[in-house]
Short mmCIF file of N, CA, C and O and ligand atoms in Angstrom, two decimals:
data_model
loop_
_atom_site.label_atom_id
_atom_site.label_comp_id
_atom_site.label_asym_id
_atom_site.label_seq_id
_atom_site.Cartn_x
_atom_site.Cartn_y
_atom_site.Cartn_z
N MET A 143 -71.04 -56.59 2.20
CA MET A 143 -70.45 -55.91 0.95
C MET A 143 -71.46 -54.86 0.38
O MET A 143 -72.38 -55.05 0.56
N LYS A 144 -70.82 -53.78 0.24
CA LYS A 144 -71.91 -52.73 -0.43
C LYS A 144 -71.42 -52.75 -2.07
O LYS A 144 -70.38 -52.98 -2.81
N LEU A 145 -72.88 -52.42 -2.63
CA LEU A 145 -72.59 -52.43 -4.15
C LEU A 145 -73.93 -51.44 -4.61
O LEU A 145 -74.69 -51.03 -3.67
N THR A 146 -73.99 -51.40 -5.77
CA THR A 146 -75.07 -50.46 -6.19
C THR A 146 -75.74 -51.51 -7.36
O THR A 146 -75.25 -51.86 -8.25
N VAL A 147 -77.20 -51.05 -7.38
CA VAL A 147 -78.16 -51.45 -8.36
C VAL A 147 -78.73 -50.38 -9.12
O VAL A 147 -79.64 -49.80 -8.44
N ASP A 148 -78.42 -50.14 -10.26
CA ASP A 148 -79.01 -49.21 -10.97
C ASP A 148 -79.03 -47.62 -10.35
O ASP A 148 -79.97 -47.00 -10.08
N GLY A 149 -78.10 -47.64 -9.62
CA GLY A 149 -77.39 -46.38 -8.83
C GLY A 149 -77.90 -46.39 -7.31
O GLY A 149 -77.65 -45.50 -6.45
N GLN A 150 -78.46 -47.53 -6.86
CA GLN A 150 -79.25 -47.69 -5.85
C GLN A 150 -78.36 -48.48 -4.82
O GLN A 150 -78.03 -49.56 -5.13
N ALA A 151 -78.09 -48.11 -3.49
CA ALA A 151 -77.16 -48.63 -2.49
C ALA A 151 -77.77 -50.15 -2.01
O ALA A 151 -79.04 -50.05 -2.05
N ALA A 152 -76.82 -51.00 -2.23
CA ALA A 152 -77.34 -52.44 -1.85
C ALA A 152 -76.47 -53.14 -1.13
O ALA A 152 -75.10 -52.78 -0.85
N LEU A 153 -76.70 -54.04 -0.04
CA LEU A 153 -75.86 -54.99 0.59
C LEU A 153 -75.74 -56.60 0.05
O LEU A 153 -77.06 -56.83 -0.30
N ALA A 154 -74.63 -57.13 0.26
CA ALA A 154 -74.71 -58.57 -0.16
C ALA A 154 -73.72 -59.26 0.74
O ALA A 154 -72.99 -58.79 1.37
N GLN A 155 -74.28 -60.56 1.10
CA GLN A 155 -73.70 -61.46 1.70
C GLN A 155 -72.53 -62.15 1.10
O GLN A 155 -72.56 -62.43 -0.10
N PRO A 156 -71.35 -62.57 1.65
CA PRO A 156 -70.16 -63.04 1.01
C PRO A 156 -70.73 -64.50 0.42
O PRO A 156 -71.49 -65.45 1.14
N GLY A 157 -70.65 -64.66 -0.85
CA GLY A 157 -71.13 -65.81 -1.61
C GLY A 157 -72.49 -65.63 -2.17
O GLY A 157 -72.96 -66.53 -2.86
N GLN A 158 -73.03 -64.72 -1.96
CA GLN A 158 -74.24 -64.39 -2.40
C GLN A 158 -74.23 -64.12 -3.98
O GLN A 158 -73.36 -63.24 -4.32
N THR A 159 -75.12 -64.66 -4.76
CA THR A 159 -75.15 -64.35 -6.14
C THR A 159 -75.83 -62.98 -6.41
O THR A 159 -76.57 -62.56 -5.64
N ILE A 160 -75.44 -62.25 -7.49
CA ILE A 160 -76.30 -61.14 -7.94
C ILE A 160 -77.75 -61.32 -8.20
O ILE A 160 -78.48 -60.45 -7.51
N ALA A 161 -78.34 -62.58 -8.50
CA ALA A 161 -79.60 -62.77 -8.32
C ALA A 161 -80.10 -62.84 -7.36
O ALA A 161 -81.62 -62.51 -7.16
N ALA A 162 -79.46 -63.27 -6.44
CA ALA A 162 -79.91 -63.09 -4.77
C ALA A 162 -80.21 -61.89 -4.32
O ALA A 162 -81.08 -61.75 -3.46
N VAL A 163 -79.25 -60.98 -4.63
CA VAL A 163 -79.20 -59.61 -4.02
C VAL A 163 -80.15 -58.84 -4.66
O VAL A 163 -81.25 -58.39 -4.21
N LEU A 164 -80.52 -59.10 -6.17
CA LEU A 164 -81.68 -58.53 -6.86
C LEU A 164 -83.04 -58.96 -6.27
O LEU A 164 -83.95 -58.37 -6.09
N HIS A 165 -83.12 -60.26 -6.04
CA HIS A 165 -84.37 -60.94 -5.35
C HIS A 165 -84.91 -60.45 -4.11
O HIS A 165 -85.76 -59.94 -3.80
N THR A 166 -83.75 -60.01 -3.14
CA THR A 166 -84.03 -59.59 -2.14
C THR A 166 -84.53 -58.01 -2.04
O THR A 166 -85.21 -57.65 -1.29
N MET A 167 -84.39 -57.46 -3.21
CA MET A 167 -84.58 -56.02 -3.56
C MET A 167 -85.81 -55.95 -4.23
O MET A 167 -86.39 -55.08 -4.52
N GLY A 168 -86.60 -57.12 -4.44
CA GLY A 168 -87.70 -57.35 -5.43
C GLY A 168 -87.45 -56.72 -6.95
O GLY A 168 -88.39 -56.33 -7.26
N ARG A 169 -86.17 -56.87 -7.24
CA ARG A 169 -85.92 -56.48 -8.53
C ARG A 169 -85.38 -57.76 -9.48
O ARG A 169 -84.88 -58.77 -9.04
N GLY A 170 -85.29 -57.70 -10.66
CA GLY A 170 -84.53 -58.39 -11.50
C GLY A 170 -85.40 -59.81 -12.22
O GLY A 170 -86.51 -59.94 -11.32
N ARG A 171 -85.03 -60.51 -13.21
CA ARG A 171 -85.67 -61.59 -13.63
C ARG A 171 -84.93 -62.93 -13.45
O ARG A 171 -83.76 -62.65 -13.57
N LEU A 172 -85.86 -63.87 -12.91
CA LEU A 172 -85.03 -65.16 -12.47
C LEU A 172 -85.83 -66.35 -13.09
O LEU A 172 -87.11 -66.41 -13.01
N PHE A 173 -85.43 -66.94 -13.97
CA PHE A 173 -86.32 -68.14 -14.57
C PHE A 173 -85.74 -69.54 -14.07
O PHE A 173 -86.12 -70.06 -13.10
N CYS A 174 -84.42 -69.91 -14.68
CA CYS A 174 -83.79 -71.34 -14.33
C CYS A 174 -83.13 -71.31 -13.17
O CYS A 174 -83.15 -71.99 -12.35
N GLY A 175 -82.49 -70.19 -12.81
CA GLY A 175 -81.54 -70.00 -11.76
C GLY A 175 -80.30 -70.95 -11.82
O GLY A 175 -79.48 -71.14 -11.01
N ILE A 176 -79.97 -71.55 -12.97
CA ILE A 176 -78.86 -72.52 -13.20
C ILE A 176 -77.98 -72.25 -14.57
O ILE A 176 -77.08 -72.93 -14.86
N GLY A 177 -77.92 -70.93 -14.88
CA GLY A 177 -77.33 -70.64 -16.11
C GLY A 177 -77.71 -71.13 -17.50
O GLY A 177 -76.82 -70.84 -18.29
N VAL A 178 -78.87 -71.55 -17.81
CA VAL A 178 -79.15 -71.88 -18.90
C VAL A 178 -80.06 -70.85 -19.58
O VAL A 178 -79.98 -70.82 -21.13
N CYS A 179 -80.89 -70.29 -19.11
CA CYS A 179 -82.02 -69.53 -19.84
C CYS A 179 -81.50 -67.99 -20.22
O CYS A 179 -82.08 -67.55 -21.30
N PHE A 180 -80.41 -67.57 -19.81
CA PHE A 180 -80.12 -66.09 -19.70
C PHE A 180 -81.33 -65.23 -19.42
O PHE A 180 -81.10 -63.92 -20.10
N ASP A 181 -82.33 -65.36 -18.84
CA ASP A 181 -83.34 -64.37 -18.42
C ASP A 181 -82.82 -63.27 -17.48
O ASP A 181 -83.44 -62.26 -17.34
N CYS A 182 -81.88 -63.71 -16.82
CA CYS A 182 -81.54 -62.83 -15.54
C CYS A 182 -80.12 -62.20 -15.84
O CYS A 182 -79.70 -61.34 -15.04
N VAL A 183 -79.83 -61.86 -17.14
CA VAL A 183 -78.73 -60.83 -17.72
C VAL A 183 -78.94 -59.50 -17.30
O VAL A 183 -79.78 -58.89 -17.16
N VAL A 184 -77.80 -58.99 -16.73
CA VAL A 184 -77.47 -57.62 -16.31
C VAL A 184 -76.09 -57.24 -16.76
O VAL A 184 -75.24 -57.76 -17.36
N THR A 185 -75.60 -55.91 -16.48
CA THR A 185 -74.60 -55.29 -16.68
C THR A 185 -73.95 -55.05 -15.38
O THR A 185 -74.56 -54.69 -14.46
N VAL A 186 -72.57 -55.46 -15.27
CA VAL A 186 -71.78 -55.66 -14.08
C VAL A 186 -70.55 -54.86 -14.29
O VAL A 186 -69.80 -55.30 -15.11
N ASN A 187 -70.47 -53.68 -13.80
CA ASN A 187 -68.89 -52.94 -14.09
C ASN A 187 -68.79 -52.75 -15.59
O ASN A 187 -67.68 -52.81 -15.78
N GLY A 188 -69.94 -52.50 -16.32
CA GLY A 188 -69.78 -51.97 -17.58
C GLY A 188 -69.52 -53.30 -18.72
O GLY A 188 -69.89 -52.98 -19.54
N VAL A 189 -69.57 -54.56 -17.90
CA VAL A 189 -69.55 -55.81 -18.83
C VAL A 189 -71.11 -56.29 -18.89
O VAL A 189 -72.09 -56.65 -17.96
N SER A 190 -71.59 -56.29 -20.30
CA SER A 190 -73.11 -56.63 -20.42
C SER A 190 -73.05 -58.34 -20.73
O SER A 190 -72.25 -58.85 -20.73
N ASP A 191 -74.61 -58.47 -20.40
CA ASP A 191 -74.70 -60.05 -20.51
C ASP A 191 -74.20 -61.04 -19.68
O ASP A 191 -73.82 -62.02 -19.84
N VAL A 192 -74.18 -60.26 -18.29
CA VAL A 192 -73.77 -61.37 -17.36
C VAL A 192 -74.80 -61.95 -16.61
O VAL A 192 -75.89 -61.42 -16.40
N ARG A 193 -74.63 -63.18 -16.60
CA ARG A 193 -75.80 -64.03 -16.03
C ARG A 193 -75.90 -63.86 -14.43
O ARG A 193 -74.68 -64.25 -13.82
N ALA A 194 -76.85 -63.06 -13.95
CA ALA A 194 -76.81 -62.75 -12.39
C ALA A 194 -77.04 -63.89 -11.51
O ALA A 194 -76.53 -63.87 -10.52
N CYS A 195 -77.59 -65.09 -12.16
CA CYS A 195 -77.57 -66.27 -11.30
C CYS A 195 -76.21 -66.94 -11.10
O CYS A 195 -76.25 -67.85 -10.28
N GLN A 196 -75.30 -66.63 -11.94
CA GLN A 196 -73.97 -67.39 -11.96
C GLN A 196 -73.04 -66.35 -11.32
O GLN A 196 -71.79 -67.02 -11.23
N ARG A 197 -73.12 -65.46 -11.12
CA ARG A 197 -72.08 -64.32 -10.75
C ARG A 197 -72.24 -64.11 -9.27
O ARG A 197 -73.10 -63.66 -8.77
N VAL A 198 -71.18 -64.40 -8.40
CA VAL A 198 -71.29 -63.93 -7.19
C VAL A 198 -71.18 -62.48 -6.90
O VAL A 198 -69.81 -61.92 -7.49
N ALA A 199 -71.72 -61.80 -6.30
CA ALA A 199 -71.51 -60.35 -6.19
C ALA A 199 -70.28 -60.19 -5.26
O ALA A 199 -69.70 -60.95 -4.37
N ALA A 200 -69.56 -59.15 -5.88
CA ALA A 200 -68.51 -58.57 -5.21
C ALA A 200 -68.53 -57.11 -4.68
O ALA A 200 -69.32 -56.31 -5.15
N ASP A 201 -67.50 -56.76 -3.57
CA ASP A 201 -67.78 -55.60 -2.90
C ASP A 201 -67.51 -54.48 -4.22
O ASP A 201 -66.60 -54.54 -4.84
N GLY A 202 -68.34 -53.43 -4.02
CA GLY A 202 -67.94 -52.25 -5.00
C GLY A 202 -68.96 -52.51 -6.53
O GLY A 202 -68.75 -51.69 -7.22
N ASP A 203 -69.42 -53.66 -6.72
CA ASP A 203 -69.92 -54.06 -8.05
C ASP A 203 -71.08 -52.87 -8.12
O ASP A 203 -71.79 -52.41 -7.45
N ASP A 204 -70.99 -52.46 -9.68
CA ASP A 204 -71.93 -51.60 -10.21
C ASP A 204 -72.90 -52.29 -11.12
O ASP A 204 -72.48 -52.76 -12.28
N ILE A 205 -74.09 -52.71 -10.66
CA ILE A 205 -75.20 -53.44 -11.25
C ILE A 205 -75.99 -52.85 -12.15
O ILE A 205 -76.59 -51.88 -11.43
N ARG A 206 -76.18 -53.05 -13.22
CA ARG A 206 -77.43 -52.19 -13.90
C ARG A 206 -78.09 -53.18 -14.69
O ARG A 206 -77.96 -54.22 -15.26
N THR A 207 -79.70 -53.17 -14.22
CA THR A 207 -80.62 -54.10 -14.85
C THR A 207 -81.39 -53.45 -16.03
O THR A 207 -81.88 -54.52 -16.45
N VAL A 208 -81.16 -52.41 -16.16
CA VAL A 208 -81.60 -51.96 -17.66
C VAL A 208 -80.35 -51.29 -18.49
O VAL A 208 -79.37 -50.67 -17.92
N SER A 209 -80.48 -51.44 -19.53
CA SER A 209 -79.39 -50.82 -20.35
C SER A 209 -79.72 -49.67 -21.31
O SER A 209 -81.14 -49.22 -21.11
S1 FES B 174 -81.95 -67.47 -14.49
FE1 FES B 174 -81.52 -68.65 -16.18
S2 FES B 174 -79.41 -68.11 -16.74
FE2 FES B 174 -79.76 -67.04 -14.89
#
Protein backbone atom coordinates (compact mmCIF):
# COMPACT_ATOMS: atom_id res chain seq x y z
CA MET A 1 0.00 0.00 0.00
CA LYS A 2 1.15 3.50 -0.74
CA LEU A 3 0.74 6.42 1.63
CA THR A 4 2.45 9.64 2.55
CA VAL A 5 4.13 10.77 5.77
CA ASP A 6 4.58 14.53 6.01
CA GLY A 7 4.39 14.59 2.23
CA GLN A 8 7.01 11.85 1.76
CA ALA A 9 6.00 8.68 -0.07
CA ALA A 10 5.97 5.53 2.06
CA LEU A 11 4.95 1.89 1.77
CA ALA A 12 2.98 -0.23 4.24
CA GLN A 13 2.21 -3.92 4.42
CA PRO A 14 -1.38 -5.09 4.97
CA GLY A 15 -2.19 -5.03 8.67
CA GLN A 16 0.78 -2.87 9.57
CA THR A 17 0.05 -0.07 12.02
CA ILE A 18 0.96 3.51 11.26
CA ALA A 19 3.38 3.36 14.20
CA ALA A 20 5.17 0.45 12.52
CA VAL A 21 5.38 2.37 9.26
CA LEU A 22 6.82 5.38 11.06
CA HIS A 23 9.27 3.17 12.92
CA THR A 24 10.63 1.72 9.68
CA MET A 25 11.18 5.30 8.51
CA GLY A 26 12.97 6.25 11.74
CA ARG A 27 10.18 8.67 12.57
CA GLY A 28 7.38 9.14 15.04
CA ARG A 29 7.17 8.62 18.75
CA LEU A 30 6.24 5.37 20.46
CA PHE A 31 6.16 4.63 24.17
CA CYS A 32 3.60 2.08 25.29
CA GLY A 33 2.57 0.64 21.93
CA ILE A 34 -0.80 -0.46 23.35
CA GLY A 35 -2.94 2.65 23.07
CA VAL A 36 -2.54 3.99 26.61
CA CYS A 37 -0.02 6.84 26.62
CA PHE A 38 -1.04 8.88 23.53
CA ASP A 39 2.66 9.54 22.88
CA CYS A 40 2.21 8.43 19.27
CA VAL A 41 -0.61 10.72 18.13
CA VAL A 42 -0.57 11.83 14.51
CA THR A 43 -2.99 13.41 12.07
CA VAL A 44 -4.44 10.99 9.51
CA ASN A 45 -6.38 12.32 6.54
CA GLY A 46 -7.05 15.53 8.43
CA VAL A 47 -8.21 13.82 11.62
CA SER A 48 -6.00 14.84 14.53
CA ASP A 49 -5.01 12.91 17.66
CA VAL A 50 -5.06 9.48 16.03
CA ARG A 51 -2.99 6.95 17.99
CA ALA A 52 -0.54 5.58 15.45
CA CYS A 53 -0.05 2.37 17.41
CA GLN A 54 -3.76 1.58 17.23
CA ARG A 55 -4.53 2.53 13.63
CA VAL A 56 -3.81 0.15 10.78
CA ALA A 57 -2.38 1.94 7.76
CA ALA A 58 -4.64 2.17 4.74
CA ASP A 59 -3.81 2.75 1.09
CA GLY A 60 -3.69 6.46 0.34
CA ASP A 61 -3.42 7.61 3.95
CA ASP A 62 -2.03 11.13 4.41
CA ILE A 63 -0.16 11.01 7.72
CA ARG A 64 1.18 14.12 9.43
CA THR A 65 3.51 13.79 12.38
CA VAL A 66 3.72 17.52 12.94
CA SER A 67 0.83 19.95 13.12
S1 LIG B 1 2.45 4.49 21.87
FE1 LIG B 1 1.20 4.75 23.61
S2 LIG B 1 -0.77 5.18 22.76
FE2 LIG B 1 0.48 4.71 21.04
